[in-house]
Tab-separated table of C-alpha atoms in Angstrom:
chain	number	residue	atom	x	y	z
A	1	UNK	CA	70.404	128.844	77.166
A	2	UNK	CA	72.824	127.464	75.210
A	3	UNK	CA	73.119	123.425	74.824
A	4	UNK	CA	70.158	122.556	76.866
A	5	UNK	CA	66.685	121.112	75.550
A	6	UNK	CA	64.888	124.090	74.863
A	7	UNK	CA	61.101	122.554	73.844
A	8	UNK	CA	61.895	121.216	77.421
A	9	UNK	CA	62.564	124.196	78.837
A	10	UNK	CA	59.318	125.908	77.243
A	11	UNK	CA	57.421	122.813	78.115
A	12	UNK	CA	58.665	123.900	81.995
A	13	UNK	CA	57.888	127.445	81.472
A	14	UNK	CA	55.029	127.223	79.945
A	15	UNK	CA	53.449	124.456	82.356
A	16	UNK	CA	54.458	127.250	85.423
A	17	UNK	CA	52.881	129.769	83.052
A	18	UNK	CA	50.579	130.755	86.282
A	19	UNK	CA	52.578	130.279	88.796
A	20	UNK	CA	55.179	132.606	88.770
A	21	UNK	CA	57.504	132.321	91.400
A	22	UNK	CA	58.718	129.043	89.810
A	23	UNK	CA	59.300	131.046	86.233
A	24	UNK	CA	61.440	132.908	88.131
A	25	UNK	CA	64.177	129.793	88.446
A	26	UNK	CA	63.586	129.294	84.560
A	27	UNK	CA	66.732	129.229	82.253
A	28	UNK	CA	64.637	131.344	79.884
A	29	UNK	CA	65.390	134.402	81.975
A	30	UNK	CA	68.881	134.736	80.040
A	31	UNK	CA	67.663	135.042	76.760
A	32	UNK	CA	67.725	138.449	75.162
A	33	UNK	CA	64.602	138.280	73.809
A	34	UNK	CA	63.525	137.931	78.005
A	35	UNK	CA	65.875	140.801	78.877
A	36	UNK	CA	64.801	142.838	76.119
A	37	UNK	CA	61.018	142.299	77.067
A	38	UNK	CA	61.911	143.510	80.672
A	39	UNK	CA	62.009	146.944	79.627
A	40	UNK	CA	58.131	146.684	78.747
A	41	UNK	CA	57.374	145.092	81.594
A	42	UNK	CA	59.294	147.210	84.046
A	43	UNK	CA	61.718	145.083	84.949
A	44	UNK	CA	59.662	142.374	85.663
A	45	UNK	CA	61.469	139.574	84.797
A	46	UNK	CA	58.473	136.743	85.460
A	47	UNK	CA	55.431	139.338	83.376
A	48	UNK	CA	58.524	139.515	80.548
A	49	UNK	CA	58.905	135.745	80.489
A	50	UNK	CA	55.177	135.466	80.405
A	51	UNK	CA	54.898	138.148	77.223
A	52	UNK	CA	57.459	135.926	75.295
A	53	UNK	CA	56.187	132.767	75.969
A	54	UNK	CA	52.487	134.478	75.316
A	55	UNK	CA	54.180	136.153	71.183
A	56	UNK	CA	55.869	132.909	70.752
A	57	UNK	CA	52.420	130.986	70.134
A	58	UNK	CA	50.732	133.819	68.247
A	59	UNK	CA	53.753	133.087	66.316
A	60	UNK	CA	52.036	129.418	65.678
A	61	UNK	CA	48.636	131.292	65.303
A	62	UNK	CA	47.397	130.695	62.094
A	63	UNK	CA	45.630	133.263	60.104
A	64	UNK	CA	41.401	133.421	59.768
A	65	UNK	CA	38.698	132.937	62.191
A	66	UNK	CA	39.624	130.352	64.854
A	67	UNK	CA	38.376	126.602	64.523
A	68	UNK	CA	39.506	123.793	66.505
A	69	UNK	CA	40.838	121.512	64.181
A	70	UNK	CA	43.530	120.551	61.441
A	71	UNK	CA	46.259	123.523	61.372
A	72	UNK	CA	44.893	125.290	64.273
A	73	UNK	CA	45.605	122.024	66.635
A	74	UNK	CA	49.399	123.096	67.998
A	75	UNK	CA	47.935	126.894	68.718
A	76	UNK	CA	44.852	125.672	70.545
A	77	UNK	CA	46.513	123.286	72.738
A	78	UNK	CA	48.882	125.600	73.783
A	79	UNK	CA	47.099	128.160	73.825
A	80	UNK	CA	44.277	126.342	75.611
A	81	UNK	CA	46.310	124.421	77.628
A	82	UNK	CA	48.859	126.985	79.496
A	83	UNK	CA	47.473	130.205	78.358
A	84	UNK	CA	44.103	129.265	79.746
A	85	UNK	CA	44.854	126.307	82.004
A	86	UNK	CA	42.267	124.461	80.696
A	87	UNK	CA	42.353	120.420	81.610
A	88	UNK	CA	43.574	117.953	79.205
A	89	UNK	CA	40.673	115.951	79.143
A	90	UNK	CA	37.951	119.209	78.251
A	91	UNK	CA	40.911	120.326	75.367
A	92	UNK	CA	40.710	117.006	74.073
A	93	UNK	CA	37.203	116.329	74.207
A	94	UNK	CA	36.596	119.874	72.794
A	95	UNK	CA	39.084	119.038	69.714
A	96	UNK	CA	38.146	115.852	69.154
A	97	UNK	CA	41.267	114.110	69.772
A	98	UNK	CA	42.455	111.368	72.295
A	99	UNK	CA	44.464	111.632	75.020
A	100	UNK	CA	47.255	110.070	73.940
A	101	UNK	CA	47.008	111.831	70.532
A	102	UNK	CA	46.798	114.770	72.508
A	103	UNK	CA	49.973	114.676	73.965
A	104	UNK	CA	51.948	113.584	70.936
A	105	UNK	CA	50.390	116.690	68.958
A	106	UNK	CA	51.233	118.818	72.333
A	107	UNK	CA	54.898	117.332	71.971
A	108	UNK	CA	54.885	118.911	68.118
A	109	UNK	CA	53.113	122.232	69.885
A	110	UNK	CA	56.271	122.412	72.037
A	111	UNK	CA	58.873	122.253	69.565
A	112	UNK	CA	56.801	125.060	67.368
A	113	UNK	CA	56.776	127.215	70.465
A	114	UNK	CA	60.445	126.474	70.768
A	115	UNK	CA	61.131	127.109	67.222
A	116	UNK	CA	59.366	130.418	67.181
A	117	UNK	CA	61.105	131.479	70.709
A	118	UNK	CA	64.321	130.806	69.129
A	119	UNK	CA	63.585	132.733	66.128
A	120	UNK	CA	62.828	135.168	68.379
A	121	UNK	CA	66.232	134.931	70.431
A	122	UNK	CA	67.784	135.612	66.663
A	123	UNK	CA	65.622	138.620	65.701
A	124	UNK	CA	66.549	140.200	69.585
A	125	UNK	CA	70.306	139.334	69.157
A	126	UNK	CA	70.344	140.760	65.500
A	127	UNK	CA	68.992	144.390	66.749
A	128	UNK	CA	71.168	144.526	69.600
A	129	UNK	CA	74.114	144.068	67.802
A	130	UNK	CA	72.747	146.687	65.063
A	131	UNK	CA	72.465	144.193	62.231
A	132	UNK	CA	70.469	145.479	59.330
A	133	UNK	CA	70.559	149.237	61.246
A	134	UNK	CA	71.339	151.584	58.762
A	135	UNK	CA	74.925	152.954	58.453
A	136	UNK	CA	74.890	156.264	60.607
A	137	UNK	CA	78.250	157.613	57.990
């Protein structure tokens, strides 16, 4: 979606993660990347949205056995947080952070998941219009 906020926008699709009727208004239908995931997901446009939103923080993941602090911090909030609707207070308490530190790291979460989504939107836009493909003459 082009010109609007779009850690906003995953902030709003990710906190309707479970609800899906309301992803189904999201701006984040429009993006290739959605469209192309439709095709895996039967047309499905909400389970598509979900399966982006879902690779775009693994994306974040970082590599090794899981912990639950210092560079795994963005992943598990988000991950905890709208992947497994856990409440802010048990994520917080669980990685040893405040609330209000909580939501300032979840702000830098966002913009990761946003970063990685649009890196995404590049990758899908890339293959559709055959960049890198090899030269079929």
């Amino acid at each position: 979606p082009e010109g609007q906020d779009l850690p906003q926008l995953v902030r709003e699709a990710l906190r309707d993660y479970a609800i899906g009727p309301r992803l189904n208004q999201s701006p984040l239908l429009r993006l290739r990347v959605v469209e192309q995931a439709m095709v895996e997901h039967d047309g499905n446009a909400t389970q598509a949205l979900r399966s982006v939103l879902r690779q775009a923080i693994e994306r974040i993941r970082p590599e090794g056995q899981r912990k639950t602090t210092g560079e795994w911090l963005l992943y598990n909030i988000l991950e905890m947080k709208f992947l497994q609707g856990q409440k802010v207070r048990d994520i917080a308490m669980r990685l040893a952070v405040s609330e209000a530190d909580f939501y300032r790291k979840q702000r830098l979460a966002l913009e990761e998941a946003a970063a990685a989504i649009a890196q995404m939107e590049r990758e899908a836009r890339a293959a559709a219009d055959g960049v890198g493909a090899p030269n079929p003459l």
